[in-house]
DNA sequence: AAGTGTGAATACGTTCACAGCA
DNA sequence: TGCTGTGAACGTATTCACACTT
């Protein structure tokens, strides 16, 4: 029983990977509240997706549910954590300790299971030496040494746009292959390196687009005289 | 000449909308550097996409290029800005002035063309009254009044998870239909409201997933009987 | 009876490749 | 000749609906 479920199909779709953390969070909440078992319907609701999508997503990891019953919360937490690589812990370095870097260093969810802020680095001598969230800010000259010495495998770039590409090149040269970029630039990297981008002004612009449509619809009506062509 | 090009097909794909800000940023850089004309190939490179995608994306806005030549930089900046609704300016309120809210208030790109931080609100009496980025932090009791008085149409939620849903409900009741959510919760909203989510720990988890795959491939091979649970 | 797991159908997004225009 | 704009081909993601299991 309990199917010694295999390593599993190495091809989990990106869209699925991007939702696993959502499921995990919902499941952790349930585990804390003592829920033992959950149906795809309820878990989907908690995660803000529909149940067909949730079942299809989980089916990519393996067959971890029980027909007629649902999923065991603890077990699913473990399986998703393992799939995401959260059973080991990752040393993260934050490069750039301005307002944003500071906020990130203090951000609770950051230090959550699986991740550990191992270094804060900045170029500004005013900032170097400060203690933030229990860590000493080190000089950017130490970048390569710190990455190697502390086994940093994920770097968060929270620098000004102008500095980002150069620092990106340096962390890659030091062996890092996963970067979370907050600087508003397109980083160019070899395709062995994963970059994820968080861009505040882009998110706002997307909202503005939809907001504009909504207000257009209110007032103007269906838009006058559609094109030539 | 110069095709009096019209309002255009009301259905721009979401994926395209999400990339327009990228193109806009690349174009603004070029405009500043005095570039008058750009080919799809060059603009695509600057924005980090391929040229077929870029041309298809722009074709949804209209026929703004010139065959054999390329796109007029200024003109395209204007067209994309208009499409995104950046020719008007949007009053943004930041709710929650902890580390992250403070970082957002100070974030330069935020106050860029099209957006204006119109209010900072918090519940903590220690913080209310502080001046941050030239703005006075107001008490959360003022939320509804401030939204109405200042015509706030986009709200940035940077509160703890526990407070987010209630504040979300309040801003929606006050008439806001666009929310940028930094709190790690799934907000439930009527479907007339747009929510975009920025979630730091989700981004890290996605990186960890890929990082794990890379290191697996290096060392162990196809997975040796992982731990006990 | 209840609810998972999954083929099949559909919708959406990307890339190709080239006709057509400057 | 050079480069845009776009149908057609392909690939990926979502949804449907139901067979199958407990």
Short mmCIF file of N, CA, C and O in Angstrom, two decimals, chain A residues 10 12 14 17-18 21-22 24-25 46-48 75 78 82-86 88 90 99-100 103-104 106-107 109-110 115 153-154 177-180 182 184 186 192 194 196-214 223-229, chain B residues 3 6-8 10 12 14 17-18 21-22 24-25 46-48 82-86 88 90 99-100 103-104 106-107 109-110 115 153-154 177-180 182 184-186 192 194 196-214 223 226-227 229:
data_model
loop_
_atom_site.label_atom_id
_atom_site.label_comp_id
_atom_site.label_asym_id
_atom_site.label_seq_id
_atom_site.Cartn_x
_atom_site.Cartn_y
_atom_site.Cartn_z
N UNK A 10 10.06 13.56 -15.04
CA UNK A 10 10.84 14.77 -14.81
C UNK A 10 10.25 16.02 -15.44
O UNK A 10 10.77 17.10 -15.28
N UNK A 12 7.60 18.52 -15.04
CA UNK A 12 6.48 19.24 -14.47
C UNK A 12 6.33 20.58 -15.18
O UNK A 12 7.29 21.33 -15.28
N UNK A 14 5.84 24.35 -16.19
CA UNK A 14 6.15 25.59 -15.49
C UNK A 14 4.93 26.16 -14.78
O UNK A 14 5.01 26.62 -13.64
N UNK A 17 4.47 24.36 -11.60
CA UNK A 17 5.50 24.72 -10.62
C UNK A 17 5.16 26.05 -9.94
O UNK A 17 5.26 26.19 -8.73
N UNK A 18 4.69 27.00 -10.75
CA UNK A 18 4.39 28.32 -10.22
C UNK A 18 3.22 28.30 -9.24
O UNK A 18 3.06 29.22 -8.44
N UNK A 21 3.71 26.52 -4.79
CA UNK A 21 3.88 27.28 -3.56
C UNK A 21 2.55 27.75 -2.98
O UNK A 21 2.39 27.85 -1.76
N UNK A 22 1.60 28.04 -3.84
CA UNK A 22 0.27 28.44 -3.40
C UNK A 22 -0.42 27.31 -2.66
O UNK A 22 -1.04 27.51 -1.61
N UNK A 24 1.03 24.82 -1.27
CA UNK A 24 1.77 24.55 -0.06
C UNK A 24 1.36 25.50 1.06
O UNK A 24 1.16 25.08 2.21
N UNK A 25 1.21 26.74 0.72
CA UNK A 25 0.82 27.71 1.74
C UNK A 25 -0.56 27.39 2.31
O UNK A 25 -0.77 27.42 3.53
N UNK A 46 -9.13 27.32 -1.34
CA UNK A 46 -8.18 27.99 -0.46
C UNK A 46 -7.01 28.59 -1.24
O UNK A 46 -6.43 29.59 -0.84
N UNK A 47 -6.68 27.96 -2.35
CA UNK A 47 -5.53 28.45 -3.12
C UNK A 47 -5.95 29.41 -4.23
O UNK A 47 -5.11 29.97 -4.93
N UNK A 48 -7.25 29.57 -4.42
CA UNK A 48 -7.74 30.50 -5.43
C UNK A 48 -7.65 29.98 -6.86
O UNK A 48 -7.45 30.75 -7.79
N UNK A 75 0.93 14.69 4.42
CA UNK A 75 1.67 13.96 3.39
C UNK A 75 1.87 14.81 2.15
O UNK A 75 2.94 14.85 1.56
N UNK A 78 4.48 17.42 2.65
CA UNK A 78 5.80 16.86 2.49
C UNK A 78 6.16 16.67 1.02
O UNK A 78 7.25 17.03 0.58
N UNK A 82 9.16 18.64 -0.90
CA UNK A 82 10.27 17.91 -1.47
C UNK A 82 10.42 18.26 -2.95
O UNK A 82 11.52 18.52 -3.45
N UNK A 83 9.31 18.31 -3.64
CA UNK A 83 9.34 18.63 -5.07
C UNK A 83 9.95 20.01 -5.31
O UNK A 83 10.72 20.22 -6.24
N UNK A 84 9.61 20.94 -4.44
CA UNK A 84 10.11 22.31 -4.59
C UNK A 84 11.53 22.46 -4.07
O UNK A 84 12.15 23.51 -4.24
N UNK A 85 12.04 21.43 -3.42
CA UNK A 85 13.40 21.54 -2.91
C UNK A 85 13.48 22.28 -1.60
O UNK A 85 14.49 22.90 -1.28
N UNK A 86 12.41 22.22 -0.81
CA UNK A 86 12.42 22.96 0.45
C UNK A 86 12.80 22.07 1.63
O UNK A 86 12.75 22.52 2.77
N UNK A 88 15.75 20.85 1.83
CA UNK A 88 17.10 21.32 2.16
C UNK A 88 16.97 22.82 2.42
O UNK A 88 15.94 23.40 2.14
N UNK A 90 18.33 26.70 1.63
CA UNK A 90 19.08 27.44 0.64
C UNK A 90 19.63 28.72 1.25
O UNK A 90 18.89 29.45 1.90
N UNK A 99 16.38 50.74 0.59
CA UNK A 99 15.07 50.55 1.21
C UNK A 99 14.51 49.16 0.94
O UNK A 99 14.03 48.49 1.84
N UNK A 100 14.60 48.77 -0.32
CA UNK A 100 14.01 47.49 -0.69
C UNK A 100 14.77 46.32 -0.09
O UNK A 100 14.18 45.42 0.50
N UNK A 103 13.93 45.94 3.43
CA UNK A 103 12.60 45.37 3.60
C UNK A 103 12.65 43.86 3.39
O UNK A 103 12.07 43.09 4.14
N UNK A 104 13.38 43.45 2.38
CA UNK A 104 13.48 42.02 2.08
C UNK A 104 14.17 41.29 3.22
O UNK A 104 13.75 40.21 3.63
N UNK A 106 14.19 41.96 6.25
CA UNK A 106 13.31 41.88 7.42
C UNK A 106 12.04 41.08 7.17
O UNK A 106 11.32 40.74 8.09
N UNK A 107 11.78 40.83 5.90
CA UNK A 107 10.55 40.15 5.53
C UNK A 107 10.50 38.76 6.14
O UNK A 107 11.36 37.92 5.90
N UNK A 109 8.40 36.05 5.84
CA UNK A 109 8.16 34.90 4.97
C UNK A 109 9.41 34.47 4.23
O UNK A 109 9.52 33.35 3.74
N UNK A 110 10.36 35.36 4.16
CA UNK A 110 11.60 35.11 3.47
C UNK A 110 12.42 34.05 4.17
O UNK A 110 13.01 33.16 3.56
N UNK A 115 14.65 28.63 3.37
CA UNK A 115 15.55 29.71 2.99
C UNK A 115 16.18 30.38 4.20
O UNK A 115 15.57 30.47 5.26
N UNK A 153 23.44 29.96 -2.98
CA UNK A 153 23.04 29.46 -4.29
C UNK A 153 21.94 30.29 -4.94
O UNK A 153 21.63 30.12 -6.11
N UNK A 154 21.34 31.19 -4.16
CA UNK A 154 20.34 32.09 -4.74
C UNK A 154 20.70 33.51 -4.35
O UNK A 154 20.97 33.79 -3.18
N UNK A 177 23.52 30.28 -9.98
CA UNK A 177 22.70 30.03 -11.17
C UNK A 177 21.22 30.35 -10.97
O UNK A 177 20.38 29.98 -11.78
N UNK A 178 20.89 30.99 -9.85
CA UNK A 178 19.50 31.39 -9.60
C UNK A 178 19.46 32.80 -9.05
O UNK A 178 20.04 33.08 -8.01
N UNK A 179 18.75 33.66 -9.75
CA UNK A 179 18.74 35.08 -9.39
C UNK A 179 17.31 35.60 -9.36
O UNK A 179 16.52 35.34 -10.26
N UNK A 180 17.01 36.32 -8.29
CA UNK A 180 15.73 37.01 -8.20
C UNK A 180 16.03 38.50 -8.35
O UNK A 180 16.69 39.10 -7.51
N UNK A 182 15.14 42.44 -8.70
CA UNK A 182 14.20 43.53 -8.45
C UNK A 182 14.56 44.78 -9.22
O UNK A 182 13.81 45.75 -9.20
N UNK A 184 14.91 47.20 -12.31
CA UNK A 184 14.11 47.32 -13.54
C UNK A 184 14.96 47.31 -14.80
O UNK A 184 15.01 48.28 -15.53
N UNK A 186 16.47 44.38 -18.01
CA UNK A 186 16.52 43.03 -18.55
C UNK A 186 17.94 42.54 -18.40
O UNK A 186 18.85 43.07 -19.03
N UNK A 192 22.01 28.75 -18.77
CA UNK A 192 22.13 27.83 -17.63
C UNK A 192 21.66 28.51 -16.34
O UNK A 192 21.55 27.85 -15.31
N UNK A 194 18.90 30.75 -14.15
CA UNK A 194 17.49 31.14 -14.04
C UNK A 194 17.38 32.52 -13.42
O UNK A 194 17.95 32.77 -12.35
N UNK A 196 14.42 35.23 -12.22
CA UNK A 196 13.03 35.64 -12.07
C UNK A 196 13.02 37.10 -11.74
O UNK A 196 13.92 37.61 -11.08
N UNK A 197 12.00 37.78 -12.22
CA UNK A 197 11.99 39.22 -12.14
C UNK A 197 10.78 39.68 -11.36
O UNK A 197 9.68 39.16 -11.56
N UNK A 198 10.96 40.61 -10.47
CA UNK A 198 9.83 41.24 -9.80
C UNK A 198 9.93 42.71 -10.12
O UNK A 198 10.93 43.35 -9.82
N UNK A 199 8.92 43.21 -10.76
CA UNK A 199 9.02 44.58 -11.24
C UNK A 199 7.76 45.35 -10.88
O UNK A 199 6.70 45.18 -11.45
N UNK A 200 7.92 46.23 -9.90
CA UNK A 200 6.79 46.94 -9.33
C UNK A 200 6.11 47.81 -10.35
O UNK A 200 4.89 47.83 -10.46
N UNK A 201 6.90 48.53 -11.16
CA UNK A 201 6.23 49.47 -12.05
C UNK A 201 5.52 48.73 -13.19
O UNK A 201 4.50 49.18 -13.68
N UNK A 202 6.04 47.57 -13.56
CA UNK A 202 5.33 46.79 -14.57
C UNK A 202 3.97 46.33 -14.05
O UNK A 202 2.95 46.43 -14.75
N UNK A 203 3.93 45.88 -12.82
CA UNK A 203 2.66 45.45 -12.24
C UNK A 203 1.65 46.60 -12.22
O UNK A 203 0.48 46.43 -12.55
N UNK A 204 2.13 47.76 -11.83
CA UNK A 204 1.25 48.92 -11.81
C UNK A 204 0.72 49.26 -13.19
O UNK A 204 -0.43 49.61 -13.38
N UNK A 205 1.61 49.15 -14.18
CA UNK A 205 1.20 49.50 -15.54
C UNK A 205 0.14 48.53 -16.06
O UNK A 205 -0.78 48.92 -16.78
N UNK A 206 0.28 47.27 -15.69
CA UNK A 206 -0.73 46.30 -16.11
C UNK A 206 -2.07 46.63 -15.46
O UNK A 206 -3.12 46.59 -16.11
N UNK A 207 -2.02 46.99 -14.18
CA UNK A 207 -3.26 47.40 -13.51
C UNK A 207 -3.87 48.63 -14.18
O UNK A 207 -5.09 48.70 -14.37
N UNK A 208 -3.02 49.57 -14.53
CA UNK A 208 -3.51 50.80 -15.16
C UNK A 208 -4.23 50.48 -16.47
O UNK A 208 -5.28 51.06 -16.78
N UNK A 209 -3.67 49.57 -17.21
CA UNK A 209 -4.29 49.15 -18.47
C UNK A 209 -5.73 48.70 -18.24
O UNK A 209 -6.66 49.18 -18.89
N UNK A 210 -5.90 47.81 -17.28
CA UNK A 210 -7.25 47.28 -17.04
C UNK A 210 -8.17 48.34 -16.42
O UNK A 210 -9.35 48.42 -16.74
N UNK A 211 -7.58 49.14 -15.54
CA UNK A 211 -8.36 50.20 -14.91
C UNK A 211 -8.90 51.16 -15.97
O UNK A 211 -10.05 51.56 -15.94
N UNK A 212 -8.05 51.48 -16.92
CA UNK A 212 -8.45 52.37 -17.99
C UNK A 212 -9.63 51.79 -18.78
O UNK A 212 -10.59 52.48 -19.11
N UNK A 213 -9.53 50.50 -19.08
CA UNK A 213 -10.62 49.85 -19.82
C UNK A 213 -11.92 49.96 -19.06
O UNK A 213 -12.96 50.21 -19.62
N UNK A 214 -11.82 49.74 -17.74
CA UNK A 214 -13.04 49.79 -16.94
C UNK A 214 -13.65 51.18 -16.99
O UNK A 214 -14.84 51.32 -17.20
N UNK A 223 -16.66 52.95 -27.71
CA UNK A 223 -15.56 53.43 -28.51
C UNK A 223 -16.04 53.83 -29.90
O UNK A 223 -16.48 53.01 -30.68
N UNK A 224 -15.87 55.07 -30.19
CA UNK A 224 -16.40 55.65 -31.43
C UNK A 224 -15.61 55.25 -32.65
O UNK A 224 -14.41 55.09 -32.62
N UNK A 225 -16.30 55.11 -33.74
CA UNK A 225 -15.71 54.94 -35.08
C UNK A 225 -14.48 54.05 -35.14
O UNK A 225 -13.36 54.53 -35.19
N UNK A 226 -14.69 52.80 -35.18
CA UNK A 226 -13.54 51.92 -35.24
C UNK A 226 -12.83 52.03 -36.58
O UNK A 226 -13.41 52.39 -37.59
N UNK A 227 -11.63 51.75 -36.56
CA UNK A 227 -10.63 52.01 -37.60
C UNK A 227 -10.96 51.95 -39.07
O UNK A 227 -11.99 51.51 -39.52
N UNK A 228 -9.99 52.40 -39.77
CA UNK A 228 -9.93 52.30 -41.21
C UNK A 228 -9.44 50.90 -41.50
O UNK A 228 -9.96 49.95 -40.98
N UNK A 229 -8.44 50.71 -42.22
CA UNK A 229 -7.79 49.41 -42.41
C UNK A 229 -8.75 48.26 -42.60
O UNK A 229 -9.11 47.56 -41.70
N UNK B 3 -1.54 56.73 -41.51
CA UNK B 3 -2.76 56.06 -41.06
C UNK B 3 -3.38 56.57 -39.78
O UNK B 3 -2.92 56.25 -38.69
N UNK B 6 -6.78 53.92 -35.65
CA UNK B 6 -7.91 53.92 -34.72
C UNK B 6 -7.75 53.23 -33.38
O UNK B 6 -6.80 52.49 -33.17
N UNK B 7 -8.70 53.44 -32.52
CA UNK B 7 -8.84 52.76 -31.24
C UNK B 7 -8.39 51.31 -31.24
O UNK B 7 -7.72 50.90 -30.31
N UNK B 8 -8.78 50.55 -32.25
CA UNK B 8 -8.24 49.20 -32.33
C UNK B 8 -9.01 48.14 -31.57
O UNK B 8 -9.50 48.35 -30.48
N UNK B 10 -10.65 45.62 -29.47
CA UNK B 10 -10.62 45.69 -28.02
C UNK B 10 -9.99 44.49 -27.34
O UNK B 10 -9.84 44.47 -26.15
N UNK B 12 -6.78 42.84 -26.57
CA UNK B 12 -5.34 42.60 -26.52
C UNK B 12 -5.08 41.47 -25.55
O UNK B 12 -5.50 41.52 -24.40
N UNK B 14 -3.68 39.06 -22.75
CA UNK B 14 -3.02 39.34 -21.48
C UNK B 14 -1.50 39.24 -21.59
O UNK B 14 -0.77 40.07 -21.04
N UNK B 17 -0.22 42.37 -23.05
CA UNK B 17 -0.31 43.48 -22.10
C UNK B 17 0.85 43.43 -21.11
O UNK B 17 1.47 44.44 -20.81
N UNK B 18 1.16 42.23 -20.64
CA UNK B 18 2.21 42.08 -19.64
C UNK B 18 3.59 42.45 -20.18
O UNK B 18 4.51 42.72 -19.42
N UNK B 21 4.86 47.00 -20.99
CA UNK B 21 5.71 47.83 -20.15
C UNK B 21 7.21 47.61 -20.41
O UNK B 21 8.01 48.54 -20.31
N UNK B 22 7.56 46.40 -20.77
CA UNK B 22 8.94 46.08 -21.10
C UNK B 22 9.38 46.81 -22.36
O UNK B 22 10.49 47.37 -22.41
N UNK B 24 8.02 49.45 -23.52
CA UNK B 24 8.00 50.88 -23.23
C UNK B 24 9.29 51.31 -22.55
O UNK B 24 9.88 52.33 -22.90
N UNK B 25 9.75 50.51 -21.62
CA UNK B 25 10.98 50.86 -20.92
C UNK B 25 12.16 50.88 -21.88
O UNK B 25 12.97 51.81 -21.87
N UNK B 46 16.52 44.35 -26.93
CA UNK B 46 16.56 45.25 -25.77
C UNK B 46 15.53 44.85 -24.71
O UNK B 46 15.73 45.06 -23.53
N UNK B 47 14.43 44.27 -25.15
CA UNK B 47 13.37 43.93 -24.21
C UNK B 47 13.49 42.48 -23.74
O UNK B 47 12.72 42.02 -22.89
N UNK B 48 14.42 41.73 -24.33
CA UNK B 48 14.62 40.35 -23.93
C UNK B 48 13.58 39.37 -24.44
O UNK B 48 13.27 38.39 -23.78
N UNK B 82 -0.32 55.31 -24.31
CA UNK B 82 -1.75 55.55 -24.37
C UNK B 82 -2.51 54.24 -24.14
O UNK B 82 -3.47 54.19 -23.38
N UNK B 83 -2.03 53.20 -24.75
CA UNK B 83 -2.70 51.91 -24.61
C UNK B 83 -2.70 51.46 -23.15
O UNK B 83 -3.68 50.92 -22.64
N UNK B 84 -1.59 51.70 -22.47
CA UNK B 84 -1.48 51.30 -21.07
C UNK B 84 -2.20 52.26 -20.13
O UNK B 84 -2.33 51.99 -18.94
N UNK B 85 -2.64 53.38 -20.66
CA UNK B 85 -3.34 54.33 -19.81
C UNK B 85 -2.39 55.20 -19.01
O UNK B 85 -2.71 55.68 -17.93
N UNK B 86 -1.20 55.46 -19.56
CA UNK B 86 -0.22 56.24 -18.82
C UNK B 86 -0.23 57.70 -19.24
O UNK B 86 0.59 58.48 -18.79
N UNK B 88 -2.82 59.51 -18.65
CA UNK B 88 -3.44 60.17 -17.50
C UNK B 88 -2.59 59.80 -16.29
O UNK B 88 -1.74 58.94 -16.38
N UNK B 90 -2.41 58.33 -12.37
CA UNK B 90 -3.19 57.53 -11.45
C UNK B 90 -2.75 57.81 -10.02
O UNK B 90 -1.56 57.78 -9.72
N UNK B 99 8.30 47.99 6.64
CA UNK B 99 9.52 48.04 5.83
C UNK B 99 9.23 48.09 4.35
O UNK B 99 9.79 48.88 3.60
N UNK B 100 8.33 47.21 3.93
CA UNK B 100 8.04 47.12 2.50
C UNK B 100 7.31 48.36 2.00
O UNK B 100 7.69 48.94 0.98
N UNK B 103 9.67 51.10 1.58
CA UNK B 103 10.51 50.90 0.40
C UNK B 103 9.73 51.28 -0.86
O UNK B 103 10.26 51.95 -1.75
N UNK B 104 8.49 50.88 -0.91
CA UNK B 104 7.67 51.20 -2.09
C UNK B 104 7.47 52.70 -2.23
O UNK B 104 7.55 53.25 -3.32
N UNK B 106 9.37 54.99 -1.34
CA UNK B 106 10.61 55.65 -1.78
C UNK B 106 11.09 55.21 -3.15
O UNK B 106 11.97 55.81 -3.74
N UNK B 107 10.48 54.15 -3.63
CA UNK B 107 10.92 53.58 -4.90
C UNK B 107 10.72 54.57 -6.03
O UNK B 107 9.62 55.02 -6.31
N UNK B 109 10.99 54.41 -9.45
CA UNK B 109 10.22 54.02 -10.62
C UNK B 109 8.72 54.05 -10.39
O UNK B 109 7.93 54.12 -11.33
N UNK B 110 8.35 54.05 -9.14
CA UNK B 110 6.96 54.07 -8.76
C UNK B 110 6.30 55.38 -9.13
O UNK B 110 5.18 55.44 -9.61
N UNK B 115 2.04 57.56 -12.57
CA UNK B 115 1.61 57.22 -11.21
C UNK B 115 2.06 58.26 -10.20
O UNK B 115 3.10 58.87 -10.34
N UNK B 153 -7.31 55.38 -7.35
CA UNK B 153 -7.93 54.29 -8.11
C UNK B 153 -7.12 53.01 -8.07
O UNK B 153 -7.60 51.96 -8.50
N UNK B 154 -5.91 53.08 -7.56
CA UNK B 154 -5.10 51.87 -7.40
C UNK B 154 -4.58 51.83 -5.97
O UNK B 154 -4.03 52.83 -5.48
N UNK B 177 -11.00 49.43 -7.73
CA UNK B 177 -11.14 48.18 -8.49
C UNK B 177 -9.81 47.64 -8.99
O UNK B 177 -9.77 46.72 -9.81
N UNK B 178 -8.69 48.20 -8.51
CA UNK B 178 -7.38 47.70 -8.91
C UNK B 178 -6.47 47.63 -7.69
O UNK B 178 -6.24 48.65 -7.04
N UNK B 179 -5.97 46.45 -7.42
CA UNK B 179 -5.19 46.25 -6.21
C UNK B 179 -3.90 45.50 -6.53
O UNK B 179 -3.92 44.51 -7.25
N UNK B 180 -2.81 46.02 -5.99
CA UNK B 180 -1.54 45.32 -6.07
C UNK B 180 -1.23 44.79 -4.69
O UNK B 180 -1.01 45.55 -3.75
N UNK B 182 0.85 42.71 -1.90
CA UNK B 182 2.13 42.13 -1.47
C UNK B 182 1.97 41.18 -0.30
O UNK B 182 2.94 40.54 0.11
N UNK B 184 1.05 37.85 1.62
CA UNK B 184 1.03 36.46 1.17
C UNK B 184 -0.29 35.76 1.49
O UNK B 184 -0.32 34.82 2.26
N UNK B 185 -1.36 36.23 0.90
CA UNK B 185 -2.67 35.60 1.04
C UNK B 185 -3.40 35.66 -0.30
O UNK B 185 -3.10 36.53 -1.12
N UNK B 186 -4.31 34.74 -0.48
CA UNK B 186 -5.19 34.79 -1.65
C UNK B 186 -6.37 35.68 -1.28
O UNK B 186 -7.16 35.34 -0.40
N UNK B 192 -15.21 42.00 -10.67
CA UNK B 192 -15.06 43.32 -11.27
C UNK B 192 -13.75 43.97 -10.83
O UNK B 192 -13.38 45.03 -11.32
N UNK B 194 -9.62 43.88 -10.21
CA UNK B 194 -8.37 43.25 -10.62
C UNK B 194 -7.39 43.23 -9.47
O UNK B 194 -7.13 44.26 -8.86
N UNK B 196 -3.45 42.06 -8.67
CA UNK B 196 -2.18 41.47 -9.06
C UNK B 196 -1.39 41.23 -7.79
O UNK B 196 -1.51 41.95 -6.83
N UNK B 197 -0.62 40.15 -7.83
CA UNK B 197 0.02 39.70 -6.61
C UNK B 197 1.52 39.69 -6.81
O UNK B 197 2.00 39.28 -7.86
N UNK B 198 2.25 40.16 -5.83
CA UNK B 198 3.69 40.04 -5.86
C UNK B 198 4.05 39.28 -4.60
O UNK B 198 3.73 39.72 -3.50
N UNK B 199 4.66 38.13 -4.78
CA UNK B 199 4.89 37.28 -3.63
C UNK B 199 6.33 36.78 -3.63
O UNK B 199 6.72 35.92 -4.39
N UNK B 200 7.09 37.34 -2.72
CA UNK B 200 8.52 37.10 -2.70
C UNK B 200 8.83 35.64 -2.42
O UNK B 200 9.68 35.04 -3.06
N UNK B 201 8.12 35.06 -1.48
CA UNK B 201 8.51 33.70 -1.13
C UNK B 201 8.10 32.71 -2.23
O UNK B 201 8.78 31.71 -2.46
N UNK B 202 7.05 33.03 -2.97
CA UNK B 202 6.71 32.17 -4.11
C UNK B 202 7.82 32.21 -5.16
O UNK B 202 8.23 31.18 -5.69
N UNK B 203 8.32 33.40 -5.43
CA UNK B 203 9.39 33.52 -6.42
C UNK B 203 10.62 32.71 -6.00
O UNK B 203 11.24 32.01 -6.80
N UNK B 204 10.95 32.82 -4.73
CA UNK B 204 12.10 32.06 -4.22
C UNK B 204 11.87 30.55 -4.35
O UNK B 204 12.77 29.80 -4.70
N UNK B 205 10.65 30.13 -4.08
CA UNK B 205 10.37 28.70 -4.14
C UNK B 205 10.47 28.17 -5.57
O UNK B 205 10.93 27.06 -5.80
N UNK B 206 10.04 28.99 -6.51
CA UNK B 206 10.16 28.58 -7.91
C UNK B 206 11.64 28.45 -8.29
O UNK B 206 12.06 27.50 -8.95
N UNK B 207 12.44 29.40 -7.83
CA UNK B 207 13.88 29.31 -8.09
C UNK B 207 14.47 28.07 -7.45
O UNK B 207 15.29 27.37 -8.06
N UNK B 208 14.04 27.78 -6.23
CA UNK B 208 14.58 26.62 -5.52
C UNK B 208 14.27 25.33 -6.29
O UNK B 208 15.12 24.44 -6.40
N UNK B 209 13.08 25.28 -6.84
CA UNK B 209 12.70 24.10 -7.64
C UNK B 209 13.71 23.87 -8.77
O UNK B 209 14.24 22.78 -8.94
N UNK B 210 13.98 24.92 -9.52
CA UNK B 210 14.88 24.76 -10.66
C UNK B 210 16.32 24.52 -10.20
O UNK B 210 17.05 23.75 -10.81
N UNK B 211 16.69 25.22 -9.13
CA UNK B 211 18.04 25.05 -8.59
C UNK B 211 18.26 23.59 -8.18
O UNK B 211 19.31 23.00 -8.45
N UNK B 212 17.26 23.04 -7.54
CA UNK B 212 17.34 21.64 -7.13
C UNK B 212 17.54 20.71 -8.32
O UNK B 212 18.37 19.81 -8.30
N UNK B 213 16.78 20.97 -9.37
CA UNK B 213 16.92 20.14 -10.57
C UNK B 213 18.35 20.21 -11.12
O UNK B 213 18.92 19.21 -11.50
N UNK B 214 18.89 21.41 -11.12
CA UNK B 214 20.24 21.58 -11.63
C UNK B 214 21.23 20.80 -10.80
O UNK B 214 22.06 20.08 -11.34
N UNK B 223 18.06 10.58 -8.92
CA UNK B 223 17.36 10.54 -7.65
C UNK B 223 17.57 9.22 -6.93
O UNK B 223 17.06 8.17 -7.31
N UNK B 226 15.20 9.24 -1.69
CA UNK B 226 15.31 10.37 -0.77
C UNK B 226 14.73 10.03 0.60
O UNK B 226 13.90 9.14 0.74
N UNK B 227 15.17 10.76 1.55
CA UNK B 227 14.87 10.59 2.98
C UNK B 227 13.57 9.93 3.44
O UNK B 227 12.75 9.48 2.68
N UNK B 229 10.92 11.16 5.57
CA UNK B 229 9.67 11.92 5.83
C UNK B 229 9.64 12.30 7.23
O UNK B 229 9.26 12.53 8.11
#
